[in-house]
Short mmCIF file of C-alpha atoms in Angstrom, two decimals:
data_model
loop_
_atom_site.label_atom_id
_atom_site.label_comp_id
_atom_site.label_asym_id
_atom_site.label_seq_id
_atom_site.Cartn_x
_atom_site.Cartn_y
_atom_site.Cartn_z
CA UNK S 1 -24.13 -14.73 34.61
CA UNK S 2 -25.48 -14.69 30.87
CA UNK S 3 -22.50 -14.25 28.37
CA UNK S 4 -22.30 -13.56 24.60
CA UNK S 5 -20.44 -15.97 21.92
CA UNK S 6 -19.46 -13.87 18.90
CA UNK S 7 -18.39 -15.65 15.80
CA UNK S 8 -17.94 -14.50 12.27
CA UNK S 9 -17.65 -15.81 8.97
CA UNK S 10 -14.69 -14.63 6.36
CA UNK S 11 -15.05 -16.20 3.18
CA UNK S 12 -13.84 -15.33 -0.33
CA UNK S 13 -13.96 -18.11 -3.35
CA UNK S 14 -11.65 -17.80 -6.15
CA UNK S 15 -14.12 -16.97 -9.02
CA UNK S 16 -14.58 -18.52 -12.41
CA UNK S 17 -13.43 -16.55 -15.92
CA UNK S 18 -15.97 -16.58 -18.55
CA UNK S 19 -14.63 -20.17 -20.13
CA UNK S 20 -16.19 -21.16 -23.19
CA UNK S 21 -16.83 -24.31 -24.73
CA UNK S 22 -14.18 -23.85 -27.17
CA UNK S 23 -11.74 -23.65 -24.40
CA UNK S 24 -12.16 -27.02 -23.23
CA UNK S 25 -9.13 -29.05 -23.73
CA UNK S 26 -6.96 -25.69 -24.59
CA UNK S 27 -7.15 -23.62 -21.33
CA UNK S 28 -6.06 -25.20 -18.08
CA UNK S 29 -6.46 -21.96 -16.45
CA UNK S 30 -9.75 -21.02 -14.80
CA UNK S 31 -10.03 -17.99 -12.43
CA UNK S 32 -10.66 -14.33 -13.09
CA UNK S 33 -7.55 -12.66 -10.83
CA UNK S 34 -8.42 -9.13 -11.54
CA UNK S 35 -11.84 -9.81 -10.39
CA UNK S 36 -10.46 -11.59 -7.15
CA UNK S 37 -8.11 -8.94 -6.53
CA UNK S 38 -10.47 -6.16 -7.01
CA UNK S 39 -12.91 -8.00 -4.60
CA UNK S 40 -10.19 -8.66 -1.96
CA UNK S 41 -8.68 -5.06 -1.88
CA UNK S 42 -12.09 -3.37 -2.09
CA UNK S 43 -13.39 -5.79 1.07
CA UNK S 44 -10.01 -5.78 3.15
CA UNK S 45 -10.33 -1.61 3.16
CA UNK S 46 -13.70 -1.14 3.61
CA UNK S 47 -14.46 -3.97 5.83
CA UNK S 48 -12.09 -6.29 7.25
CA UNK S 49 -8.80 -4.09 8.27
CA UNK S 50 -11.36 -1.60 9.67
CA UNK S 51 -13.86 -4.21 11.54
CA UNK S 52 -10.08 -6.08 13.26
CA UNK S 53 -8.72 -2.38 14.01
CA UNK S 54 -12.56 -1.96 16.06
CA UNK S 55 -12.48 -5.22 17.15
CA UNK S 56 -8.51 -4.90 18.94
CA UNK S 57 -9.79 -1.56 20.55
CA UNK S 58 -12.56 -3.55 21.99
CA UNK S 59 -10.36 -5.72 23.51
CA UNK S 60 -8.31 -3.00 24.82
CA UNK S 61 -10.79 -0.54 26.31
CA UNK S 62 -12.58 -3.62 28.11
CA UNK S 63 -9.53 -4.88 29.80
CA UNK S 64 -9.45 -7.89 27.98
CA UNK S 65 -13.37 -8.34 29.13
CA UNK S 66 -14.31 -8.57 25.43
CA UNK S 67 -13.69 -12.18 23.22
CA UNK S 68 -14.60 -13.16 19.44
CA UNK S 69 -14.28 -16.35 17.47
CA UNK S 70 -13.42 -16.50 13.76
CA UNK S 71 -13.56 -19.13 11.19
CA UNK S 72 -11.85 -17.89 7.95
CA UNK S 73 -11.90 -20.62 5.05
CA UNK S 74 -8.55 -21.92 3.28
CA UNK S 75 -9.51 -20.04 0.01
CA UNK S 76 -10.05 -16.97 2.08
CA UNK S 77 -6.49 -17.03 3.64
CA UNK S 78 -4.84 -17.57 0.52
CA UNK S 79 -6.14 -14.56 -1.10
CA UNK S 80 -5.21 -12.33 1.93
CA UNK S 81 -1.62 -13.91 1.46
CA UNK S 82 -1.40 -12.95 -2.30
CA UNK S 83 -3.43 -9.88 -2.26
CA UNK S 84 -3.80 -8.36 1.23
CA UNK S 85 -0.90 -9.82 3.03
CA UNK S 86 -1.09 -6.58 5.95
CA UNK S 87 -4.23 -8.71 6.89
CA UNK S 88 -2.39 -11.42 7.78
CA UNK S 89 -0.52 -9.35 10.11
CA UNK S 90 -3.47 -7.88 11.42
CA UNK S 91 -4.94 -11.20 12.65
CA UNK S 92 -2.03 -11.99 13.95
CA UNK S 93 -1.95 -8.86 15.95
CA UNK S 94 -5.88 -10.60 17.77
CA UNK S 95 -4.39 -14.13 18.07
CA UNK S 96 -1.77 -12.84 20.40
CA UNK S 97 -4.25 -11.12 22.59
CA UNK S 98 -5.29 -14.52 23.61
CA UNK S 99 -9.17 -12.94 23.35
CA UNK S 100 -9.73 -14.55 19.84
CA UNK S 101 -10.49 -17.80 19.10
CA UNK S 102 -10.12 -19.60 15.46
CA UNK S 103 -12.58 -22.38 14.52
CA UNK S 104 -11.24 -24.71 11.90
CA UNK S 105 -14.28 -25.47 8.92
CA UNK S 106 -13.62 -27.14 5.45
CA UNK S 107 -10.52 -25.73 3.91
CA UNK S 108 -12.63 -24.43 0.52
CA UNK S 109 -15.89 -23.89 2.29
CA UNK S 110 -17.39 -26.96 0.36
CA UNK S 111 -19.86 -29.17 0.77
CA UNK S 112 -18.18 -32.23 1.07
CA UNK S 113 -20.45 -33.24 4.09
CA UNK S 114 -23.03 -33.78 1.86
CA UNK S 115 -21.76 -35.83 -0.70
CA UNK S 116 -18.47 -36.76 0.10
CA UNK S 117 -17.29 -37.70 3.94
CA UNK S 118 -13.52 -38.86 2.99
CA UNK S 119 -13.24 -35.30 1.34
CA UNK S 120 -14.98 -33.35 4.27
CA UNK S 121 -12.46 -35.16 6.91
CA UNK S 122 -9.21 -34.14 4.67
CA UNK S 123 -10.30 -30.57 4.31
CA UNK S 124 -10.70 -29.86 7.62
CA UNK S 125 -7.84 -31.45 8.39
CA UNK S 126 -5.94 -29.39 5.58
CA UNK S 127 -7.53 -26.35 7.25
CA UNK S 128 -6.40 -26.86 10.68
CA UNK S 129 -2.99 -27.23 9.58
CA UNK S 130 -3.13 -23.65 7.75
CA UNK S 131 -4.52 -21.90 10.78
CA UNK S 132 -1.53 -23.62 12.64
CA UNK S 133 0.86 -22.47 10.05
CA UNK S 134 -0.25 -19.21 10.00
CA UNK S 135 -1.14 -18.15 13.49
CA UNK S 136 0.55 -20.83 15.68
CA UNK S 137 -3.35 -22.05 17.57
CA UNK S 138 -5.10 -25.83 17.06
CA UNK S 139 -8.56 -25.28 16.91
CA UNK S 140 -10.53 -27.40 18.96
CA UNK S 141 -13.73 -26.27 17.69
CA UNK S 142 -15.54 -26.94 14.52
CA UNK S 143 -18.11 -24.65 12.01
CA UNK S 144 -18.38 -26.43 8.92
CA UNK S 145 -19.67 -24.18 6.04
CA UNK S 146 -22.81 -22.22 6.00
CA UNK S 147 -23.30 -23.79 9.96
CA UNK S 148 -24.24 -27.10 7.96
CA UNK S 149 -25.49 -29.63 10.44
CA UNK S 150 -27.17 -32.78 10.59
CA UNK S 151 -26.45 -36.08 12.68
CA UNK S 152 -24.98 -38.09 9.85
CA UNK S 153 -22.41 -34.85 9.67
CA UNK S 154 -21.90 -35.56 13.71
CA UNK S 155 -20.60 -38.75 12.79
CA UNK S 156 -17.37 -37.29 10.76
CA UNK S 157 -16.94 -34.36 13.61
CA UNK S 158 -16.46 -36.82 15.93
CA UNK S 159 -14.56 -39.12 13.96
CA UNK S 160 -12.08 -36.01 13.83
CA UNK S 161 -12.02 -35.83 17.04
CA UNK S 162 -13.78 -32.66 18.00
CA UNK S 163 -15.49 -32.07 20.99
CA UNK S 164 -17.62 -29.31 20.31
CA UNK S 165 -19.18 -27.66 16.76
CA UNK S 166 -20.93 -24.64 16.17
CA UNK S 167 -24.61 -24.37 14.02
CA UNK S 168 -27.91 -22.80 13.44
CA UNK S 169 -30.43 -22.46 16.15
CA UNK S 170 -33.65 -23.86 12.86
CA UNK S 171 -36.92 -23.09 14.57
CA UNK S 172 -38.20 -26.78 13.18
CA UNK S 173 -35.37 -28.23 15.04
CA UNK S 174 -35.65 -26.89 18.23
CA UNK S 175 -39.59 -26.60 18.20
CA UNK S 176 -40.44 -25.12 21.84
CA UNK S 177 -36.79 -24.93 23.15
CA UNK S 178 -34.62 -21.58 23.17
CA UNK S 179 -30.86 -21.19 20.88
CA UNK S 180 -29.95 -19.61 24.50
CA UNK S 181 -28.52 -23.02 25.88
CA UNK S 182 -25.35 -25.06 25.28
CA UNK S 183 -27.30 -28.85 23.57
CA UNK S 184 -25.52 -32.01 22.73
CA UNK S 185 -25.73 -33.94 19.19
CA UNK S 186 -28.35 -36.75 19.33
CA UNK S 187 -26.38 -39.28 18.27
CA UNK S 188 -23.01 -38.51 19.55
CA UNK S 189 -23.66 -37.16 22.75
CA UNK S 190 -20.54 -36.07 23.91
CA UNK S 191 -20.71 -33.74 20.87
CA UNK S 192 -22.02 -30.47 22.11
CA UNK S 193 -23.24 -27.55 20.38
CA UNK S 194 -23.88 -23.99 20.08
CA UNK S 195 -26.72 -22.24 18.35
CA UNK S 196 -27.15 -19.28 16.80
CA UNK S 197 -30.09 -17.22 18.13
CA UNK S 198 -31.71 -15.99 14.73
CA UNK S 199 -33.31 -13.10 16.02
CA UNK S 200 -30.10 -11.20 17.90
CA UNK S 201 -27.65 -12.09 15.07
CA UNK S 202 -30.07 -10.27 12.39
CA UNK S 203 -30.78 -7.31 14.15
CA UNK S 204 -27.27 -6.19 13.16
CA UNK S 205 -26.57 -8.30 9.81
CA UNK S 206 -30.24 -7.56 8.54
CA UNK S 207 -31.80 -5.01 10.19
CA UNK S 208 -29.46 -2.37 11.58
CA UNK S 209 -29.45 -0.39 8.53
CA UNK S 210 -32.71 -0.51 8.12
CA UNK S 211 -34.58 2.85 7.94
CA UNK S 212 -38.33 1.14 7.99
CA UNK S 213 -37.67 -1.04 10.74
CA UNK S 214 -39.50 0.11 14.15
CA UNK S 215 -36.67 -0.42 16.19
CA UNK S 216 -34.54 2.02 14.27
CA UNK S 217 -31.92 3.17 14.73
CA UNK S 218 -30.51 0.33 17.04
CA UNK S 219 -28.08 1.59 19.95
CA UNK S 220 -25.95 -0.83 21.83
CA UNK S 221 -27.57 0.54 24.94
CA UNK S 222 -30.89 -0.57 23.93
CA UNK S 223 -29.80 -3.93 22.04
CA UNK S 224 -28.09 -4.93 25.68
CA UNK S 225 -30.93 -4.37 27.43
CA UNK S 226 -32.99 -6.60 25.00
CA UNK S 227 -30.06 -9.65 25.61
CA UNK S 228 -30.58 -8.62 29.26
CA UNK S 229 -34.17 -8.90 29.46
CA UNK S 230 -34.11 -12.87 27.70
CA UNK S 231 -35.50 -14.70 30.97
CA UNK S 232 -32.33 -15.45 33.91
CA UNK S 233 -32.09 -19.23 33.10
CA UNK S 234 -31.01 -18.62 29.32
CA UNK S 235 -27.14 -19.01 29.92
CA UNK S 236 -25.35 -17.51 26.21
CA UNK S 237 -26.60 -15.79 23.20
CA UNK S 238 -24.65 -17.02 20.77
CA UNK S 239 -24.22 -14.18 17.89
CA UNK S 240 -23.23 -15.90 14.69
CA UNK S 241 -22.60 -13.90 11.34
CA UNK S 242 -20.52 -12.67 8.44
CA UNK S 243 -17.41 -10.58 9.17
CA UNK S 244 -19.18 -8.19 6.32
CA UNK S 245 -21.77 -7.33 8.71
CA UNK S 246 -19.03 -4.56 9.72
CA UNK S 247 -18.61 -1.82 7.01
CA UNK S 248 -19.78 -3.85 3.90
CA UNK S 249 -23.38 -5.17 4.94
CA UNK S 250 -23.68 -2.00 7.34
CA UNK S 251 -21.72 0.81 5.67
CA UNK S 252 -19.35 3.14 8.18
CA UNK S 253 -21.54 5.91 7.50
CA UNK S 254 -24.40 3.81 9.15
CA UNK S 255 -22.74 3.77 12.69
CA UNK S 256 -22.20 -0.01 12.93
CA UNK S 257 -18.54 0.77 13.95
CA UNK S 258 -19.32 2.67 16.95
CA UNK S 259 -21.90 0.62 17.68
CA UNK S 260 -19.81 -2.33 18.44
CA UNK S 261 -16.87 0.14 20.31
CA UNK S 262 -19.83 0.52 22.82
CA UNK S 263 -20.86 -3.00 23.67
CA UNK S 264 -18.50 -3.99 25.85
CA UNK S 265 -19.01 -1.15 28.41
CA UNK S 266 -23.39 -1.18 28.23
CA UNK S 267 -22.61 -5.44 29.06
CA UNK S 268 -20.53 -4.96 32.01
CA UNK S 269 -23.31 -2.41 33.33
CA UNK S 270 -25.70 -5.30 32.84
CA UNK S 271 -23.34 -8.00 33.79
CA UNK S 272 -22.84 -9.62 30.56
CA UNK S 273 -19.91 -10.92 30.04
CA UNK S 274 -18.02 -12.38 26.53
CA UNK S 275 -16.47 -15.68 26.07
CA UNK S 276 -15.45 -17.84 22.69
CA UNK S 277 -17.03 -20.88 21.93
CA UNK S 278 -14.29 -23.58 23.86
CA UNK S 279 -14.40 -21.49 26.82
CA UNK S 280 -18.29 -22.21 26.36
CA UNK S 281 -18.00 -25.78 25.99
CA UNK S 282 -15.71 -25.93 29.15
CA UNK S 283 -17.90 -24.40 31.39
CA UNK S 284 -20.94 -25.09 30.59
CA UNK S 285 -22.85 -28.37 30.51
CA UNK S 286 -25.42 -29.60 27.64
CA UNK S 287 -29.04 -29.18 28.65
CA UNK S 288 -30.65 -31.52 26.03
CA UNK S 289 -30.04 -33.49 23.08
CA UNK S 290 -30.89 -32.62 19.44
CA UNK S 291 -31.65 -34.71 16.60
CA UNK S 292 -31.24 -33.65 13.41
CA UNK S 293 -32.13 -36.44 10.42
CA UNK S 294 -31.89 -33.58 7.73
CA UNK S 295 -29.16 -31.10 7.22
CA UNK S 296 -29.94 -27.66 7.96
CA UNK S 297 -27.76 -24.25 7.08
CA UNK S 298 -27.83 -21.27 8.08
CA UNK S 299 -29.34 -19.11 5.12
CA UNK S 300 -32.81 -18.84 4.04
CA UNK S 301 -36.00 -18.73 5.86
CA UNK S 302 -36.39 -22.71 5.35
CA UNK S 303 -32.34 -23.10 6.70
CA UNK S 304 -32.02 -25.75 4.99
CA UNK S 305 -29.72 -26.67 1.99
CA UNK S 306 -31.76 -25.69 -0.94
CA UNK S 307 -29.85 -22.70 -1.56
CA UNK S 308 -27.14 -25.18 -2.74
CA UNK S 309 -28.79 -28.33 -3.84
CA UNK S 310 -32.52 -27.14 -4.39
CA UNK S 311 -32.60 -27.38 -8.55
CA UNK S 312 -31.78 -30.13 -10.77
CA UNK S 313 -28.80 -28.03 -12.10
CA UNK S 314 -26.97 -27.88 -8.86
CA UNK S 315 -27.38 -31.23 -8.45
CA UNK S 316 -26.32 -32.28 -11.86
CA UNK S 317 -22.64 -30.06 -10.99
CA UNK S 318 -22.66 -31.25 -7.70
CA UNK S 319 -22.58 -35.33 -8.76
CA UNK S 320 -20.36 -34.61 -11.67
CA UNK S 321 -17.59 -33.10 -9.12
CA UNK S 322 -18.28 -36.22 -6.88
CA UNK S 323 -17.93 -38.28 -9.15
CA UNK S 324 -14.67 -38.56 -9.66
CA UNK S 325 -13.15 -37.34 -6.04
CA UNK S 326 -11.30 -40.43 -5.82
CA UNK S 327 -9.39 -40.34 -8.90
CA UNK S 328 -8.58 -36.67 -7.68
CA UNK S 329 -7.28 -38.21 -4.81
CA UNK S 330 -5.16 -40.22 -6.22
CA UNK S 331 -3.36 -37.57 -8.48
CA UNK S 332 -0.03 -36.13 -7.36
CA UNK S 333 0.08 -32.77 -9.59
CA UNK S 334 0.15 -30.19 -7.38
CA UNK S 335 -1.81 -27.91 -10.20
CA UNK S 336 -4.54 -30.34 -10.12
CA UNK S 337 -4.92 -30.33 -6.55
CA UNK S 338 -4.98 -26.67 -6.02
CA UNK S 339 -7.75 -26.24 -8.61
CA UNK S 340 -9.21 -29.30 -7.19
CA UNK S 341 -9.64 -27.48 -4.03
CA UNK S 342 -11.10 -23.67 -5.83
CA UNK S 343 -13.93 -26.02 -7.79
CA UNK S 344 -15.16 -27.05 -4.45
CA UNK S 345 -16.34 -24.11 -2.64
CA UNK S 346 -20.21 -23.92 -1.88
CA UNK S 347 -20.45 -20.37 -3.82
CA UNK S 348 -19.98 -22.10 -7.61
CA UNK S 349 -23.37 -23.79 -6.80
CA UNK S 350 -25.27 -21.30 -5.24
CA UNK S 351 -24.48 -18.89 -8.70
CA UNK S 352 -26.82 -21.49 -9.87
CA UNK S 353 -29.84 -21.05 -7.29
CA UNK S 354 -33.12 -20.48 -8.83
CA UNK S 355 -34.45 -19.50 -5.79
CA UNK S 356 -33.46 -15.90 -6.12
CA UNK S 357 -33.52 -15.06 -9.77
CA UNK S 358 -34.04 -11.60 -10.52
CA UNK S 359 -32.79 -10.20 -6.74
CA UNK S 360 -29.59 -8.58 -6.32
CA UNK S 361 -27.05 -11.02 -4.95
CA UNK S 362 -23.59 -11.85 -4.80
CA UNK S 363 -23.31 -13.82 -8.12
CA UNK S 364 -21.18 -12.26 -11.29
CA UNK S 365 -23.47 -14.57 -13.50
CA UNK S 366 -26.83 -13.04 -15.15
CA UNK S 367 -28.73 -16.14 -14.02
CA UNK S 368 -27.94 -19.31 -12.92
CA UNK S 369 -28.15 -21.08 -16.09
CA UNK S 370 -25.10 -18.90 -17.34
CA UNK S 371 -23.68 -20.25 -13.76
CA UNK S 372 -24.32 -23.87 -14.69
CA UNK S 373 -22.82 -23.29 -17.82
CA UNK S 374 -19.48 -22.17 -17.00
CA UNK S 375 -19.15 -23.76 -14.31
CA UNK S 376 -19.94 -26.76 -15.92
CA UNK S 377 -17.24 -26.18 -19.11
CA UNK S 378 -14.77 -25.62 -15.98
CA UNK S 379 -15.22 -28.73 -14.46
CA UNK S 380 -15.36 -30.81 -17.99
CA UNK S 381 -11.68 -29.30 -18.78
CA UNK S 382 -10.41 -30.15 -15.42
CA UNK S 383 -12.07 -34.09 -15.61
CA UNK S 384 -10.02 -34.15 -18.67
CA UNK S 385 -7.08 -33.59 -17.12
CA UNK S 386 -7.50 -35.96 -14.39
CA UNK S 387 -8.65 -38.51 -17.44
CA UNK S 388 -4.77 -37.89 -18.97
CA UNK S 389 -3.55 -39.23 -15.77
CA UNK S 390 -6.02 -41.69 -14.97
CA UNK S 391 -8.04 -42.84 -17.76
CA UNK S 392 -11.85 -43.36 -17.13
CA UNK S 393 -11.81 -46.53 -18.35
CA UNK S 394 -9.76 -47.71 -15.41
CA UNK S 395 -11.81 -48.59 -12.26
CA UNK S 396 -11.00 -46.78 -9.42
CA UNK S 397 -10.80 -50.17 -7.39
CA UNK S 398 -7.80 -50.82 -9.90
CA UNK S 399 -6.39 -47.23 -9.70
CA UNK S 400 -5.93 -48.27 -5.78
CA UNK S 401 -4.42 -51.29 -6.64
CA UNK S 402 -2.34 -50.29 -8.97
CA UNK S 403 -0.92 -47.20 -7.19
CA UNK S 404 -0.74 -49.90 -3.84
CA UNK S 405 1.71 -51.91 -6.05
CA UNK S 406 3.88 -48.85 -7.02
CA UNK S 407 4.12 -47.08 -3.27
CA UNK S 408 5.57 -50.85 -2.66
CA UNK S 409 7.96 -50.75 -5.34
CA UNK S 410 8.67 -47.89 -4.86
CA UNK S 411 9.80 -48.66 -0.52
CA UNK S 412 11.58 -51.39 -1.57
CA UNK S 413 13.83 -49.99 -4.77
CA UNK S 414 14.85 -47.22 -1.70
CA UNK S 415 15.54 -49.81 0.25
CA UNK S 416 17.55 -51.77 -1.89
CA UNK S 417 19.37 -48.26 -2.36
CA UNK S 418 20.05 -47.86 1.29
CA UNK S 419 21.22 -51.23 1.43
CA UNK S 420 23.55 -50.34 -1.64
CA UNK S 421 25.13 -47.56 -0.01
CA UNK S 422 25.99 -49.06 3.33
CA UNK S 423 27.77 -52.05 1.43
CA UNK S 424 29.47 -48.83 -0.79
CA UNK S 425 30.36 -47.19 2.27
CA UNK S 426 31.41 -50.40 4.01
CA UNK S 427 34.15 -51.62 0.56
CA UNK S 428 35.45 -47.78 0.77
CA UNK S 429 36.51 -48.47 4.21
CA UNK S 430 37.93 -51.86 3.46
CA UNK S 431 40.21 -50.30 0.41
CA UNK S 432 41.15 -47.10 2.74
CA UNK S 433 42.38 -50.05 6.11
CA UNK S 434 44.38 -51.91 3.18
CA UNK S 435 46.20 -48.69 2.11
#
């Protein structure tokens, strides 16, 4: 029986204020709330409280037939906490259907498995403790952001212990072979992996609204038949996209709401069935390996990670943040490390792509250089607080050292202090026996 993985992506970065040079060294506070909270209110009612309210009567009217996977960044759940806490709730309300699955991913959908693999493993660890927290679930199943993949990155996924990961089905990765078929990482090979099939995904996050298209307007009687007619050996069509593909990307008015409603019943005609991505893993077995020296992504005709890291720019921000991780690590103040976390997320370098000047995007910047810019008198306040803490003309090799020396001091003066009381405790009861 052929079956069909849905997954969707739910991220929201906390964006950057307009911070000016001047304000280095005299504003330790970075973000642009009314912009955030605009964003978040105007997205939760038009796309996400709407597309879970859809997605729990699909679940309903198919008997429990019909199963989705989510992976919702760290960044993205604490906005919904400050601004949209009902959403919350309403995910909640899926989890305990026991038909949705949540994927864990890096906890401010960063790239940290690019430049930074001790970062990358303590995200998604951080983020697997917030789903817990939050919905009461371990994920055993890992997306990390923008489907980034490449075998160096299957090193750290396995080093975290995960069993199965989720990425993009690149045409110059799997040459002849089809998306359509559970595959195993190269180099860790009891890694395995799901693909997304480019072409069934974007017929409904690029091309359902669509007027010119010659397939339009796409009904979930005819898009079943097309996942129907993929030849009998092709086991799952794994449909990977943004969560915005229902009522932002595709407006309400467009149909994309009753479009979904009716999948479930046009599959069971055909004999399709659902199932989330460790259900997947469990059931099926790999078909082939994949090897994949490069990283590849999910976004742009090339899928690759240019969109990030193409321009000299982006690479210039990208090493500067890197560059001083581990003195970041070693700080304590909580303030730090919560703005430590905001500066990472993927979105503050693709403001600076070059690649698509002069389209509409999602960028509040005129251009990327602005992007660079800001971002860039962001991050130069914020080194210069970690600089107050730990100077830069301290190694980092004697940072470790030195903080080594003071955890140890610190064990033994509590110690000592244990020891202290007991003999307290121990006189008290001598002086009361005496008496």
């Amino acid at each position: 029986m052929k079956t069909i993985c849905f997954y969707f992506q739910i991220h929201q970065p906390f964006r950057l204020k307009r911070y000016r040079f001047f304000d280095i060294g005299n504003d330790h506070y970075y973000y642009d709330d009314f912009q955030n909270e605009e964003i978040m209110h105007r997205i939760t009612e038009k796309c996400y409280l709407p597309a879970n309210r859809t997605i729990l009567d699909m679940i309903k009217t198919s008997g429990g037939k019909f199963k989705v996977a989510y992976s919702i960044s760290g960044t993205a759940l604490e906005q919904m906490e400050i601004y949209s806490p009902e959403l919350i709730d309403s995910f909640k309300e899926l989890a305990a259907t026991g038909n949705v699955e949540f994927l864990t991913e890096t906890y401010s959908h960063s790239l940290a498995s690019l430049g930074d693999p001790e970062e990358f493993k303590i995200q998604v660890k951080k983020h697997r403790d917030k789903i817990y927290a939050l919905f009461g679930v371990k994920p055993k199943v890992l997306r990390n952001t923008e489907l980034i993949y490449s075998d160096e990155i299957s090193d750290l996924v396995t080093q975290l212990g995960f069993k199965g990961m989720i990425t993009e089905g690149a045409k110059h990765i799997l040459g002849w072979k089809s998306p359509n078929y559970v595959y195993s990482s190269a180099a860790h090979p009891q890694l395995k992996l799901l693909l997304k099939n480019d072409r069934f995904s974007e017929d409904l996050s690029l091309r359902f609204s669509d007027y010119s298209w010659s397939e339009y307007p796409l009904t979930a009687d005819k898009y079943m038949s097309w996942i129907a007619n993929t030849p009998e050996s092709e086991q799952i069509i794994n449909l990977f996209m943004n969560y915005d593909v229902l009522g932002s990307l595709n407006a309400a008015e467009s149909g994309i709401f009753d479009f979904f409603k009716a999948l479930p019943r046009f599959a069971a005609e055909k004999g399709i069935s659902f199932s989330m991505p460790s259900e997947v893993f469990a059931l099926l077995k790999p078909v082939d390996s994949i090897s994949v020296p490069y990283p590849i992504s999910w976004v742009d005709e090339e899928k690759d990670c240019s969109s990030w890291l193409g321009n000299v720019l982006q690479k210039e921000a990208f090493n500067k943040i890197n560059g001083i991780s581990e003195r970041v690590r070693l700080v304590t103040d909580r303030r730090i490390k919560q703005d430590w976390a905001y500066l990472q997320s993927s979105d503050h370098f693709y403001y600076m792509n070059t690649k698509h000047m002069g389209q509409k995007g999602f960028s509040p910047y005129d251009n990327a250089y602005d992007a660079f810019n800001n971002y860039m008198n962001v991050l130069s306040d914020f080194i210069y607080r970690v600089n107050t803490q730990f100077p830069d003309d301290i190694e980092n090799e004697e940072l470790n050292s030195l903080l080594t020396t003071i955890n140890n001091q610190g064990k033994e003066i509590e110690q000592l202090q244990k020891e202290l009381e007991k003999y307290k405790k121990k006189a008290a009861s001598k002086v009361a026996t005496k008496n």
